[in-house]
Amino acid sequence: MNRAVIIAVSVLAGITLAKLPQWYNQPEPAGNHVVAVSKADTAMNTAIAQAKRSLPVFLAHVLNSSGSMTTPSTIKVAMPTTGGESDIEHIWVMPFRRLPDGTFSGELNNHPSHLGSLAFGDTIRFSQDQISDWALERPDGLVYGDYTTRVLLAPGDGVPNGPKYSTQPVPEDWKE
């Protein structure tokens, strides 16, 4: 049986609570919902692989030497589920930081579907291998990264007052 993974979808992309765009709907992002995606979904697996490949350059640009965020951004983390139709739930985490031992911690930025007693805003700890996507919104209003959401949004789909995706997922001024 080809079990699905749960993907948290949020048109949040790269903001901090101190810099809420119009399309952020407290207490959680507008457009927040989950989508079951087959583990065999080629487009989604490609998107996750691309996000993971570009993750080191993203982290180099958004974290300082002590592991703290210097740029408003968010990451999606693959967490093992506690039941339901899937064994993995991908969920947005913001803010986040790299800990001295190389692991990460951050706050859940979606309501989990199958993560036991975890809830929106709870702090989790995870490895870099669990990061499946990243996103940020630059001052020009363009959203970068967000590979998995780009796959889920059909061409022409849009969110009123939502993000404006860059044509390339990685900013041109970043060197990979």
PDB file of C-alpha atoms in Angstrom:
ATOM      1  CA  MET A   1       0.000   0.000   0.000  1.00  0.00           C
ATOM      2  CA  ASN A   2       1.342   3.397  -0.956  1.00  0.00           C
ATOM      3  CA  ARG A   3       0.653   5.495   2.112  1.00  0.00           C
ATOM      4  CA  ALA A   4       0.338   9.222   1.781  1.00  0.00           C
ATOM      5  CA  VAL A   5       2.240  11.960   3.488  1.00  0.00           C
ATOM      6  CA  ILE A   6       0.460  14.966   4.910  1.00  0.00           C
ATOM      7  CA  ILE A   7       1.667  18.323   3.634  1.00  0.00           C
ATOM      8  CA  ALA A   8       0.756  21.459   5.548  1.00  0.00           C
ATOM      9  CA  VAL A   9      -0.059  24.167   3.071  1.00  0.00           C
ATOM     10  CA  SER A  10       0.252  27.739   4.097  1.00  0.00           C
ATOM     11  CA  VAL A  11       0.692  30.843   2.094  1.00  0.00           C
ATOM     12  CA  LEU A  12       2.771  32.165   4.930  1.00  0.00           C
ATOM     13  CA  ALA A  13       6.191  32.137   3.321  1.00  0.00           C
ATOM     14  CA  GLY A  14       8.826  33.929   5.219  1.00  0.00           C
ATOM     15  CA  ILE A  15       7.511  36.334   7.811  1.00  0.00           C
ATOM     16  CA  THR A  16       7.938  36.870  11.493  1.00  0.00           C
ATOM     17  CA  LEU A  17       5.255  37.774  13.967  1.00  0.00           C
ATOM     18  CA  ALA A  18       6.772  41.259  14.111  1.00  0.00           C
ATOM     19  CA  LYS A  19       6.205  41.703  10.352  1.00  0.00           C
ATOM     20  CA  LEU A  20       2.784  40.314   9.553  1.00  0.00           C
ATOM     21  CA  PRO A  21       1.613  40.847   5.980  1.00  0.00           C
ATOM     22  CA  GLN A  22      -2.041  41.511   5.191  1.00  0.00           C
ATOM     23  CA  TRP A  23      -2.622  37.900   4.246  1.00  0.00           C
ATOM     24  CA  TYR A  24      -1.634  36.604   7.687  1.00  0.00           C
ATOM     25  CA  ASN A  25      -4.741  35.696   9.642  1.00  0.00           C
ATOM     26  CA  GLN A  26      -4.062  35.427  13.370  1.00  0.00           C
ATOM     27  CA  PRO A  27      -3.656  33.074  15.137  1.00  0.00           C
ATOM     28  CA  GLU A  28      -2.493  31.058  12.128  1.00  0.00           C
ATOM     29  CA  PRO A  29      -1.783  31.822   8.479  1.00  0.00           C
ATOM     30  CA  ALA A  30      -4.617  32.296   6.038  1.00  0.00           C
ATOM     31  CA  GLY A  31      -4.982  29.392   3.681  1.00  0.00           C
ATOM     32  CA  ASN A  32      -3.643  26.947   6.254  1.00  0.00           C
ATOM     33  CA  HIS A  33      -4.794  23.436   5.491  1.00  0.00           C
ATOM     34  CA  VAL A  34      -3.332  20.018   4.933  1.00  0.00           C
ATOM     35  CA  VAL A  35      -3.215  17.952   1.784  1.00  0.00           C
ATOM     36  CA  ALA A  36      -2.569  14.213   1.566  1.00  0.00           C
ATOM     37  CA  VAL A  37       0.027  13.492  -1.103  1.00  0.00           C
ATOM     38  CA  SER A  38       1.128  10.046  -2.226  1.00  0.00           C
ATOM     39  CA  LYS A  39       4.667   9.088  -1.260  1.00  0.00           C
ATOM     40  CA  ALA A  40       5.098   8.217  -4.951  1.00  0.00           C
ATOM     41  CA  ASP A  41       4.100  11.707  -6.177  1.00  0.00           C
ATOM     42  CA  THR A  42       6.983  12.551  -8.538  1.00  0.00           C
ATOM     43  CA  ALA A  43       6.392  16.311  -8.614  1.00  0.00           C
ATOM     44  CA  MET A  44       6.277  16.558  -4.815  1.00  0.00           C
ATOM     45  CA  ASN A  45       9.323  14.347  -4.348  1.00  0.00           C
ATOM     46  CA  THR A  46      11.221  16.477  -6.868  1.00  0.00           C
ATOM     47  CA  ALA A  47      10.168  19.662  -5.063  1.00  0.00           C
ATOM     48  CA  ILE A  48      11.369  18.298  -1.713  1.00  0.00           C
ATOM     49  CA  ALA A  49      14.677  17.197  -3.264  1.00  0.00           C
ATOM     50  CA  GLN A  50      15.169  20.676  -4.780  1.00  0.00           C
ATOM     51  CA  ALA A  51      14.376  22.350  -1.453  1.00  0.00           C
ATOM     52  CA  LYS A  52      16.837  20.072   0.352  1.00  0.00           C
ATOM     53  CA  ARG A  53      19.543  20.779  -2.257  1.00  0.00           C
ATOM     54  CA  SER A  54      19.160  24.541  -1.799  1.00  0.00           C
ATOM     55  CA  LEU A  55      18.769  24.326   2.000  1.00  0.00           C
ATOM     56  CA  PRO A  56      22.454  24.958   2.862  1.00  0.00           C
ATOM     57  CA  VAL A  57      22.527  28.226   0.910  1.00  0.00           C
ATOM     58  CA  PHE A  58      19.199  29.255   2.460  1.00  0.00           C
ATOM     59  CA  LEU A  59      20.448  28.549   5.991  1.00  0.00           C
ATOM     60  CA  ALA A  60      23.698  30.411   5.267  1.00  0.00           C
ATOM     61  CA  HIS A  61      21.664  33.507   4.358  1.00  0.00           C
ATOM     62  CA  VAL A  62      19.058  33.440   7.144  1.00  0.00           C
ATOM     63  CA  LEU A  63      21.007  32.248  10.201  1.00  0.00           C
ATOM     64  CA  ASN A  64      23.911  33.975  11.924  1.00  0.00           C
ATOM     65  CA  SER A  65      26.961  32.169  13.323  1.00  0.00           C
ATOM     66  CA  SER A  66      25.159  31.480  16.614  1.00  0.00           C
ATOM     67  CA  GLY A  67      22.248  29.814  14.759  1.00  0.00           C
ATOM     68  CA  SER A  68      19.677  32.579  15.262  1.00  0.00           C
ATOM     69  CA  MET A  69      17.457  33.849  12.461  1.00  0.00           C
ATOM     70  CA  THR A  70      18.595  37.120  10.926  1.00  0.00           C
ATOM     71  CA  THR A  71      16.070  37.113   8.097  1.00  0.00           C
ATOM     72  CA  PRO A  72      12.332  36.459   8.480  1.00  0.00           C
ATOM     73  CA  SER A  73      11.809  32.977   7.067  1.00  0.00           C
ATOM     74  CA  THR A  74      10.138  29.637   7.660  1.00  0.00           C
ATOM     75  CA  ILE A  75      10.952  25.961   7.145  1.00  0.00           C
ATOM     76  CA  LYS A  76       8.818  22.876   6.632  1.00  0.00           C
ATOM     77  CA  VAL A  77       9.693  19.883   8.790  1.00  0.00           C
ATOM     78  CA  ALA A  78       8.793  16.214   8.214  1.00  0.00           C
ATOM     79  CA  MET A  79       7.515  14.816  11.509  1.00  0.00           C
ATOM     80  CA  PRO A  80       6.503  11.214  12.266  1.00  0.00           C
ATOM     81  CA  THR A  81       2.764  10.968  12.852  1.00  0.00           C
ATOM     82  CA  THR A  82       0.908   9.247  15.659  1.00  0.00           C
ATOM     83  CA  GLY A  83      -1.836   7.755  13.504  1.00  0.00           C
ATOM     84  CA  GLY A  84      -4.085   8.416  10.575  1.00  0.00           C
ATOM     85  CA  GLU A  85      -3.542   7.660   6.908  1.00  0.00           C
ATOM     86  CA  SER A  86       0.125   8.661   6.793  1.00  0.00           C
ATOM     87  CA  ASP A  87       3.318   8.153   8.700  1.00  0.00           C
ATOM     88  CA  ILE A  88       4.830  11.594   7.996  1.00  0.00           C
ATOM     89  CA  GLU A  89       3.356  15.080   8.354  1.00  0.00           C
ATOM     90  CA  HIS A  90       5.213  18.019   6.807  1.00  0.00           C
ATOM     91  CA  ILE A  91       4.524  21.133   8.866  1.00  0.00           C
ATOM     92  CA  TRP A  92       5.748  24.752   8.788  1.00  0.00           C
ATOM     93  CA  VAL A  93       7.995  25.895  11.631  1.00  0.00           C
ATOM     94  CA  MET A  94       8.704  29.547  12.476  1.00  0.00           C
ATOM     95  CA  PRO A  95      10.690  30.995  14.133  1.00  0.00           C
ATOM     96  CA  PHE A  96      13.490  28.429  14.164  1.00  0.00           C
ATOM     97  CA  ARG A  97      17.131  28.261  15.121  1.00  0.00           C
ATOM     98  CA  ARG A  98      20.119  25.938  14.831  1.00  0.00           C
ATOM     99  CA  LEU A  99      21.288  24.660  18.204  1.00  0.00           C
ATOM    100  CA  PRO A 100      24.968  24.236  19.144  1.00  0.00           C
ATOM    101  CA  ASP A 101      24.751  20.445  18.585  1.00  0.00           C
ATOM    102  CA  GLY A 102      23.591  21.003  14.962  1.00  0.00           C
ATOM    103  CA  THR A 103      19.946  20.128  15.543  1.00  0.00           C
ATOM    104  CA  PHE A 104      17.192  22.718  15.229  1.00  0.00           C
ATOM    105  CA  SER A 105      14.292  23.943  17.310  1.00  0.00           C
ATOM    106  CA  GLY A 106      11.302  26.011  16.339  1.00  0.00           C
ATOM    107  CA  GLU A 107       7.606  26.653  16.811  1.00  0.00           C
ATOM    108  CA  LEU A 108       4.877  24.840  14.878  1.00  0.00           C
ATOM    109  CA  ASN A 109       3.255  27.354  12.577  1.00  0.00           C
ATOM    110  CA  ASN A 110       0.314  25.199  11.494  1.00  0.00           C
ATOM    111  CA  HIS A 111      -2.215  23.148  13.416  1.00  0.00           C
ATOM    112  CA  PRO A 112      -0.909  19.586  13.214  1.00  0.00           C
ATOM    113  CA  SER A 113      -3.285  16.882  12.011  1.00  0.00           C
ATOM    114  CA  HIS A 114      -1.617  13.740  13.354  1.00  0.00           C
ATOM    115  CA  LEU A 115       1.190  14.780  15.699  1.00  0.00           C
ATOM    116  CA  GLY A 116      -0.315  13.574  18.957  1.00  0.00           C
ATOM    117  CA  SER A 117      -0.557  16.266  21.619  1.00  0.00           C
ATOM    118  CA  LEU A 118       1.507  18.809  19.638  1.00  0.00           C
ATOM    119  CA  ALA A 119      -0.362  22.022  18.811  1.00  0.00           C
ATOM    120  CA  PHE A 120       0.116  25.263  16.913  1.00  0.00           C
ATOM    121  CA  GLY A 121       2.875  27.272  18.617  1.00  0.00           C
ATOM    122  CA  ASP A 122       4.500  24.321  20.380  1.00  0.00           C
ATOM    123  CA  THR A 123       8.289  24.117  20.220  1.00  0.00           C
ATOM    124  CA  ILE A 124       9.776  21.057  18.542  1.00  0.00           C
ATOM    125  CA  ARG A 125      13.319  19.825  18.035  1.00  0.00           C
ATOM    126  CA  PHE A 126      14.434  18.210  14.764  1.00  0.00           C
ATOM    127  CA  SER A 127      17.412  17.397  12.543  1.00  0.00           C
ATOM    128  CA  GLN A 128      18.394  19.114   9.305  1.00  0.00           C
ATOM    129  CA  ASP A 129      17.480  15.901   7.453  1.00  0.00           C
ATOM    130  CA  GLN A 130      13.850  16.456   8.501  1.00  0.00           C
ATOM    131  CA  ILE A 131      13.650  19.867   6.785  1.00  0.00           C
ATOM    132  CA  SER A 132      11.683  19.351   3.568  1.00  0.00           C
ATOM    133  CA  ASP A 133      11.144  22.934   2.384  1.00  0.00           C
ATOM    134  CA  TRP A 134      11.934  26.559   3.155  1.00  0.00           C
ATOM    135  CA  ALA A 135      10.404  29.909   2.283  1.00  0.00           C
ATOM    136  CA  LEU A 136      11.087  33.589   2.666  1.00  0.00           C
ATOM    137  CA  GLU A 137       9.587  36.825   1.507  1.00  0.00           C
ATOM    138  CA  ARG A 138      12.083  39.511   0.540  1.00  0.00           C
ATOM    139  CA  PRO A 139      11.468  43.248   0.950  1.00  0.00           C
ATOM    140  CA  ASP A 140      10.401  43.498  -2.714  1.00  0.00           C
ATOM    141  CA  GLY A 141       7.438  41.249  -1.822  1.00  0.00           C
ATOM    142  CA  LEU A 142       8.615  38.230  -3.804  1.00  0.00           C
ATOM    143  CA  VAL A 143       8.455  34.817  -2.150  1.00  0.00           C
ATOM    144  CA  TYR A 144      11.384  32.435  -2.646  1.00  0.00           C
ATOM    145  CA  GLY A 145      11.618  28.736  -1.913  1.00  0.00           C
ATOM    146  CA  ASP A 146       8.227  27.293  -0.951  1.00  0.00           C
ATOM    147  CA  TYR A 147       8.881  24.467  -3.412  1.00  0.00           C
ATOM    148  CA  THR A 148       6.145  22.187  -2.086  1.00  0.00           C
ATOM    149  CA  THR A 149       3.415  24.825  -2.162  1.00  0.00           C
ATOM    150  CA  ARG A 150       4.395  25.746  -5.726  1.00  0.00           C
ATOM    151  CA  VAL A 151       3.645  22.125  -6.681  1.00  0.00           C
ATOM    152  CA  LEU A 152       0.268  22.159  -4.928  1.00  0.00           C
ATOM    153  CA  LEU A 153      -0.876  25.450  -6.452  1.00  0.00           C
ATOM    154  CA  ALA A 154      -2.019  24.916 -10.008  1.00  0.00           C
ATOM    155  CA  PRO A 155      -0.967  27.526 -12.562  1.00  0.00           C
ATOM    156  CA  GLY A 156      -3.301  30.477 -12.224  1.00  0.00           C
ATOM    157  CA  ASP A 157      -4.216  29.602  -8.639  1.00  0.00           C
ATOM    158  CA  GLY A 158      -3.810  32.511  -6.361  1.00  0.00           C
ATOM    159  CA  VAL A 159      -4.641  33.732  -2.941  1.00  0.00           C
ATOM    160  CA  PRO A 160      -6.213  37.189  -2.666  1.00  0.00           C
ATOM    161  CA  ASN A 161      -3.542  39.464  -1.217  1.00  0.00           C
ATOM    162  CA  GLY A 162      -1.317  36.377  -1.076  1.00  0.00           C
ATOM    163  CA  PRO A 163       2.303  35.864  -1.982  1.00  0.00           C
ATOM    164  CA  LYS A 164       3.862  36.745  -5.280  1.00  0.00           C
ATOM    165  CA  TYR A 165       6.207  33.930  -6.197  1.00  0.00           C
ATOM    166  CA  SER A 166       9.559  34.666  -7.759  1.00  0.00           C
ATOM    167  CA  THR A 167      10.192  32.997 -11.097  1.00  0.00           C
ATOM    168  CA  GLN A 168      13.230  31.229  -9.592  1.00  0.00           C
ATOM    169  CA  PRO A 169      12.962  29.618  -6.135  1.00  0.00           C
ATOM    170  CA  VAL A 170      16.455  30.778  -5.050  1.00  0.00           C
ATOM    171  CA  PRO A 171      17.299  34.509  -5.101  1.00  0.00           C
ATOM    172  CA  GLU A 172      19.701  35.366  -7.924  1.00  0.00           C
ATOM    173  CA  ASP A 173      22.077  37.142  -5.557  1.00  0.00           C
ATOM    174  CA  TRP A 174      22.655  33.964  -3.515  1.00  0.00           C
ATOM    175  CA  LYS A 175      25.529  31.797  -4.590  1.00  0.00           C
ATOM    176  CA  GLU A 176      24.875  28.063  -4.293  1.00  0.00           C
TER     177      GLU A 176
END
